[in-house]
PDB file of C-alpha atoms in Angstrom:
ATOM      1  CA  UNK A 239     -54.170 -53.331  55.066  1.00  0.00           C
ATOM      2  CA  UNK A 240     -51.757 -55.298  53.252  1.00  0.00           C
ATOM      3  CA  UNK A 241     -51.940 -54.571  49.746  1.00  0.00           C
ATOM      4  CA  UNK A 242     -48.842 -55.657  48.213  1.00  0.00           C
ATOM      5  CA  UNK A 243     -48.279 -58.629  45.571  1.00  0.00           C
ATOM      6  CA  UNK A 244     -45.605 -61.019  45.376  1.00  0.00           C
ATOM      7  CA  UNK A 245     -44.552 -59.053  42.508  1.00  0.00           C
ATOM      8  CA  UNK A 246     -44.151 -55.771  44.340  1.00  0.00           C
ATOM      9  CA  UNK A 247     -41.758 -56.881  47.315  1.00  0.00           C
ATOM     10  CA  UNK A 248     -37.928 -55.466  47.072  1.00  0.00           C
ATOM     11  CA  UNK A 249     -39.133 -52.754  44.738  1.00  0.00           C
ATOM     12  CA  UNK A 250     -38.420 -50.168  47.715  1.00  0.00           C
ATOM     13  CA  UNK A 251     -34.849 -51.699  48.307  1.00  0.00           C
ATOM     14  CA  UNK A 252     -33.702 -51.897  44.162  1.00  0.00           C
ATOM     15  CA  UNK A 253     -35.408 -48.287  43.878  1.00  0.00           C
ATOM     16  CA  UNK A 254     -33.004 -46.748  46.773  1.00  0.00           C
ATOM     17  CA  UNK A 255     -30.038 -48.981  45.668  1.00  0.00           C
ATOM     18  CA  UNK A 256     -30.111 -47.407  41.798  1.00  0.00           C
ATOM     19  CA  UNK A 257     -31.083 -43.920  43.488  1.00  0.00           C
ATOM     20  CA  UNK A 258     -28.590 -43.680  46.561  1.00  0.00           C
ATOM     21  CA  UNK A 259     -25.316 -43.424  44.519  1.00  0.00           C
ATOM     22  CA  UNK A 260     -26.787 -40.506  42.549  1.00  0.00           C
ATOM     23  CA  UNK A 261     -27.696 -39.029  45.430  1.00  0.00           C
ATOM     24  CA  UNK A 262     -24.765 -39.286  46.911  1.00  0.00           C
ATOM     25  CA  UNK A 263     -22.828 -38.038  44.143  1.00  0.00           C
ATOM     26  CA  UNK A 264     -24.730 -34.843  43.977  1.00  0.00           C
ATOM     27  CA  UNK A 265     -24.298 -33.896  47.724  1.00  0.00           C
ATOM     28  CA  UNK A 266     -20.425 -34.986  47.215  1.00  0.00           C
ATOM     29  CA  UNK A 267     -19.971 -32.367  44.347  1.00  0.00           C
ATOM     30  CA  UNK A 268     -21.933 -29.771  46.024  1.00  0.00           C
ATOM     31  CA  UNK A 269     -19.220 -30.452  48.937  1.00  0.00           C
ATOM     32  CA  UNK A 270     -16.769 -30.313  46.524  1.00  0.00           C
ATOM     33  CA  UNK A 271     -17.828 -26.834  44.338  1.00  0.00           C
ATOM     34  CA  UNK A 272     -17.896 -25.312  47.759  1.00  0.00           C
ATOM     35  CA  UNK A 273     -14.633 -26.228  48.431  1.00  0.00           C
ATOM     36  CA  UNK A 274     -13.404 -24.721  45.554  1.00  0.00           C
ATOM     37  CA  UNK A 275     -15.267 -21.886  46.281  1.00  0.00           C
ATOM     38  CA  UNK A 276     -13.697 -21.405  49.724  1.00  0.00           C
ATOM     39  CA  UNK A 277     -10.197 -21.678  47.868  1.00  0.00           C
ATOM     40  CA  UNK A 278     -10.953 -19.248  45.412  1.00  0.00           C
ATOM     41  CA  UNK A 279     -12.438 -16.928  48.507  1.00  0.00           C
ATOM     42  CA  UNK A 280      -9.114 -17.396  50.983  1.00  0.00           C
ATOM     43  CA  UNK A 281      -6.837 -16.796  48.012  1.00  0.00           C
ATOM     44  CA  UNK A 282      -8.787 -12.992  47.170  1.00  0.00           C
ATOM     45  CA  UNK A 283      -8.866 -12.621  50.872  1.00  0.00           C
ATOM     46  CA  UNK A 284      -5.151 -13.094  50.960  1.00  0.00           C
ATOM     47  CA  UNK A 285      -4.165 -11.003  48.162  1.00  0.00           C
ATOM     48  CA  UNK A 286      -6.082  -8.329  49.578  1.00  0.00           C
ATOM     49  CA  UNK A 287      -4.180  -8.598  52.813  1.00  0.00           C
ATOM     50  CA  UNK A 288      -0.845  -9.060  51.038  1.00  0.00           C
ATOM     51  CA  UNK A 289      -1.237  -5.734  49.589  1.00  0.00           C
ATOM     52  CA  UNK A 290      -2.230  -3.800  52.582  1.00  0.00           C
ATOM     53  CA  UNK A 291       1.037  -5.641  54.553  1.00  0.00           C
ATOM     54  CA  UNK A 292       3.649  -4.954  52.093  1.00  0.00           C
ATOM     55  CA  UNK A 293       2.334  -1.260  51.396  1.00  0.00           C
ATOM     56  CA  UNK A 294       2.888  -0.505  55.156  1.00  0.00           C
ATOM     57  CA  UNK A 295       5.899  -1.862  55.318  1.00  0.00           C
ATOM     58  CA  UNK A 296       9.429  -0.242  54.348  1.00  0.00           C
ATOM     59  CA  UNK A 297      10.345  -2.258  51.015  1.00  0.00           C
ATOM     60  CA  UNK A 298      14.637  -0.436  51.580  1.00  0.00           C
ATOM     61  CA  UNK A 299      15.273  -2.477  54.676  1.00  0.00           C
ATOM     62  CA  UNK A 300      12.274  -5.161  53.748  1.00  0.00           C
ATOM     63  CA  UNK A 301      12.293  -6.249  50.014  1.00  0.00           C
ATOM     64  CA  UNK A 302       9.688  -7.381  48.369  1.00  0.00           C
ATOM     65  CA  UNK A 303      10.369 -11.426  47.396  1.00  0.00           C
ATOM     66  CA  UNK A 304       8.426 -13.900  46.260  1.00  0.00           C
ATOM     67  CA  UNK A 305       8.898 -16.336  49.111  1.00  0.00           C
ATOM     68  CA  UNK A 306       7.764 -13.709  51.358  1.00  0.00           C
ATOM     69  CA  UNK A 307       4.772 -12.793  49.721  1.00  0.00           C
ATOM     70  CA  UNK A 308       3.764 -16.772  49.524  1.00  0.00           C
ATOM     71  CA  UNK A 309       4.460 -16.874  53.196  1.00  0.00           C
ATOM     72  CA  UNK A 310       1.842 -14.337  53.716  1.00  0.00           C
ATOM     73  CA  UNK A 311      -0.954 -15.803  51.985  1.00  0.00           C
ATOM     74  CA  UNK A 312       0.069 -19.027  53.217  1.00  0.00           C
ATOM     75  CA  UNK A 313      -0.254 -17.539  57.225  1.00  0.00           C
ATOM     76  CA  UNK A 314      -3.522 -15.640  55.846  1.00  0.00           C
ATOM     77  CA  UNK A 315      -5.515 -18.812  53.911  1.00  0.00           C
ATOM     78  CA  UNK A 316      -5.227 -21.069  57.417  1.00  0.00           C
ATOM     79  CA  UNK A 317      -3.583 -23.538  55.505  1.00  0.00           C
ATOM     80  CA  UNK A 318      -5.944 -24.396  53.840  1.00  0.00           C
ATOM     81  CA  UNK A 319      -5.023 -24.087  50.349  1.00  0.00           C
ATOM     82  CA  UNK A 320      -4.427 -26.878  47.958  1.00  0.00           C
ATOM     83  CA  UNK A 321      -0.699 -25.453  45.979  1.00  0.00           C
ATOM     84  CA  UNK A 322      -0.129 -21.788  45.576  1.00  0.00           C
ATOM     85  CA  UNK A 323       2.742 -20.171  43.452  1.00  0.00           C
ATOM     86  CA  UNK A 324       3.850 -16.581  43.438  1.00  0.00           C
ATOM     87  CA  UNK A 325       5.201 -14.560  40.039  1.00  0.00           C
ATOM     88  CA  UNK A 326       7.131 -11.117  40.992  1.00  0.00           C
ATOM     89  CA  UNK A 327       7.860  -9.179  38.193  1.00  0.00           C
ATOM     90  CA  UNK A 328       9.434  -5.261  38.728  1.00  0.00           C
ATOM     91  CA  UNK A 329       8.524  -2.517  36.220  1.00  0.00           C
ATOM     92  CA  UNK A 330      10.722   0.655  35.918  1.00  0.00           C
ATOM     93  CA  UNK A 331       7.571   2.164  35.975  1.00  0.00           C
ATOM     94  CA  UNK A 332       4.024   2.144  35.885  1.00  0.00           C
ATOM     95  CA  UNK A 333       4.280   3.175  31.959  1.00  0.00           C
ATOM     96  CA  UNK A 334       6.631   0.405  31.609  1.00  0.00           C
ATOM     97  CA  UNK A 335       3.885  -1.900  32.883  1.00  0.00           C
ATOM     98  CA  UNK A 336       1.012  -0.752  30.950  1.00  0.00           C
ATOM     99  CA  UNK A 337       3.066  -0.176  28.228  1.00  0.00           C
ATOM    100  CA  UNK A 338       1.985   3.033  27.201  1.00  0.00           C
ATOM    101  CA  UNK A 339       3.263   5.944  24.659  1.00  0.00           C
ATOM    102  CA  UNK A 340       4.196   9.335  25.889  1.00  0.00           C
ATOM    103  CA  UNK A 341       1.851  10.954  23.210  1.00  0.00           C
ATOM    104  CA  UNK A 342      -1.505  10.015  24.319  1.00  0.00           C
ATOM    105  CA  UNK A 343      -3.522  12.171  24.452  1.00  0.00           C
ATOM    106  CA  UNK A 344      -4.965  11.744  27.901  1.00  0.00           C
ATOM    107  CA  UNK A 345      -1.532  11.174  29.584  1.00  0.00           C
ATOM    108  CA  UNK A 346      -1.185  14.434  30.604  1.00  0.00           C
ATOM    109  CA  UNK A 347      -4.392  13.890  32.589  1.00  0.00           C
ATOM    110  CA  UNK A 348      -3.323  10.949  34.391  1.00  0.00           C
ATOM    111  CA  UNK A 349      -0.558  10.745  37.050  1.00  0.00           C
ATOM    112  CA  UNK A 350       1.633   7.787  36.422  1.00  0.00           C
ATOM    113  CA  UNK A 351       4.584   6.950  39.091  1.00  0.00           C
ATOM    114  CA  UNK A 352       7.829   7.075  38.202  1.00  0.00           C
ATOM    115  CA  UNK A 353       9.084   4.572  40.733  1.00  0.00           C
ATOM    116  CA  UNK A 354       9.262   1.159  40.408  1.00  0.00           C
ATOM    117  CA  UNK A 355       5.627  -0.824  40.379  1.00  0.00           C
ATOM    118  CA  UNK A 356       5.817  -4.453  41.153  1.00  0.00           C
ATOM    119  CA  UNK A 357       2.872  -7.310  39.512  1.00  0.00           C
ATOM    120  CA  UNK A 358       2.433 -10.158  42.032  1.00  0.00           C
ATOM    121  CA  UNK A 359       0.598 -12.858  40.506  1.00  0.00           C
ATOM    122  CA  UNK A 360      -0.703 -15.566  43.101  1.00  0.00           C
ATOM    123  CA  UNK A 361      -1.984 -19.116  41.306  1.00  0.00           C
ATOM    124  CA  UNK A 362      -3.742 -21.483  43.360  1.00  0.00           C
ATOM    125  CA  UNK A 363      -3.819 -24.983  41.655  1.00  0.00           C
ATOM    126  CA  UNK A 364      -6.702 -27.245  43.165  1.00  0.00           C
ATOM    127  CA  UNK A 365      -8.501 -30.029  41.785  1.00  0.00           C
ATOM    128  CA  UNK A 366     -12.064 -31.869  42.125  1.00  0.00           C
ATOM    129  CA  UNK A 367     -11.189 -34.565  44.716  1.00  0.00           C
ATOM    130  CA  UNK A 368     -14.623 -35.764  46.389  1.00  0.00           C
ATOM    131  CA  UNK A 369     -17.462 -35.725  43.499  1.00  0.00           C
ATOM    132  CA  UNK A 370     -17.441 -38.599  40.936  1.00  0.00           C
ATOM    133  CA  UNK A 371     -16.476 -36.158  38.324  1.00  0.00           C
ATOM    134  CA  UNK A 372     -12.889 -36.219  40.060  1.00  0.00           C
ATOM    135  CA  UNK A 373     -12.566 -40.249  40.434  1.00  0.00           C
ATOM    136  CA  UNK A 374     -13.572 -40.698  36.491  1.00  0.00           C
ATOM    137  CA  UNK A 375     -11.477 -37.997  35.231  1.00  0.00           C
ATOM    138  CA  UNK A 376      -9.456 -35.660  37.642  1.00  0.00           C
ATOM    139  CA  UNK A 377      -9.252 -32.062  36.206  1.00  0.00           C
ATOM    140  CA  UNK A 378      -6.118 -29.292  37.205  1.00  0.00           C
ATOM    141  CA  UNK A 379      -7.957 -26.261  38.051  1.00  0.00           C
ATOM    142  CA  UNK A 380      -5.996 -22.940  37.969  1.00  0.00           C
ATOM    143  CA  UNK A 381      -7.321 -19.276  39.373  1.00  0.00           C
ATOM    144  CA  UNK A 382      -4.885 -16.875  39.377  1.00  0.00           C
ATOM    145  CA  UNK A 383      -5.531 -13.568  41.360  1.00  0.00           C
ATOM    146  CA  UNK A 384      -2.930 -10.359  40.233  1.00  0.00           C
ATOM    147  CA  UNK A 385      -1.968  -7.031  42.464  1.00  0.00           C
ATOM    148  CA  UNK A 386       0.149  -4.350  41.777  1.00  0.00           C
ATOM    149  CA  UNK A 387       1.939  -2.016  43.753  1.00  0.00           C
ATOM    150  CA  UNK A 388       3.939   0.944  43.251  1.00  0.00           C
ATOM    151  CA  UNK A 389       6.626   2.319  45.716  1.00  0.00           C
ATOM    152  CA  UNK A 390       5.827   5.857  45.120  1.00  0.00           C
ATOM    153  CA  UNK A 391       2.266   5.084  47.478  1.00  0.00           C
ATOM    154  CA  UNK A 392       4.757   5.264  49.859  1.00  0.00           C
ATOM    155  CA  UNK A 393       6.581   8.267  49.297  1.00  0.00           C
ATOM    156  CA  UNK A 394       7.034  10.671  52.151  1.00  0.00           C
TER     157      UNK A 394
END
């Protein structure tokens, strides 16, 4: 049953040895992208549960800070996030933020708070680390993910 020639032996071996890093390399970026993925996820997550935690809480005796909002998406991704920063930036009011004009013509139509409305931005800054892409020529990758909240949710 022996078929093969003297010219055909190690053609098995130099066939897996050019395919194998290839191979390799895809299922390392796949590992990779869905790492990122999982980032991206965890940091929404986060947000989402940032917002819901500081518009329970009382912001007279609690203040809103920066640190303190990083803490909580820090104790909400499971440490598993690569660098996060937090931006806090306080509008008089919601008008202020959007920047609107009092003659619109739909603003009497829309109820805009008076109060003060705060923009958290959250920016998680990751990077490819396990595909070959990453070795060759590492890449900062940014996402940022934005809430805003307004005291006067909490009114009453």
């Amino acid at each position: 049953m022996k078929t093969r020639t003297k010219k055909q032996k190690g053609v098995i071996s130099l066939e897996t040895a050019i395919l194998m890093p290839v191979v390799l390399g895809c299922i390392l970026m796949f590992f990779d992208i869905s790492r990122l993925h999982l980032q991206y996820g965890l940091l929404e997550n986060a947000m989402r549960h940032t917002l819901r935690e500081l518009l329970a809480d009382d912001w007279r005796r609690n203040p809103i800070t920066s640190g303190r909002i990083k803490n909580i998406i820090e104790k909400r991704s499971f440490g598993m996030l690569d660098s996060v920063t937090v931006q806090l930036k306080q509008f008089d009011s919601l008008e202020t933020l959007l920047q609107t004009e009092e003659d619109e013509a739909d603003a009497d139509n829309i109820y805009r708070p008076r109060d003060p409305v705060y923009r958290v931005s959250a920016t998680l800054t990751t990077s490819i680390k396990f595909s070959p892409l990453g070795f060759f020529e590492p890449k900062v990758i940014k996402k940022t993910s934005t809430i805003i909240i307004s005291e006067d949710s909490l009114a009453n």
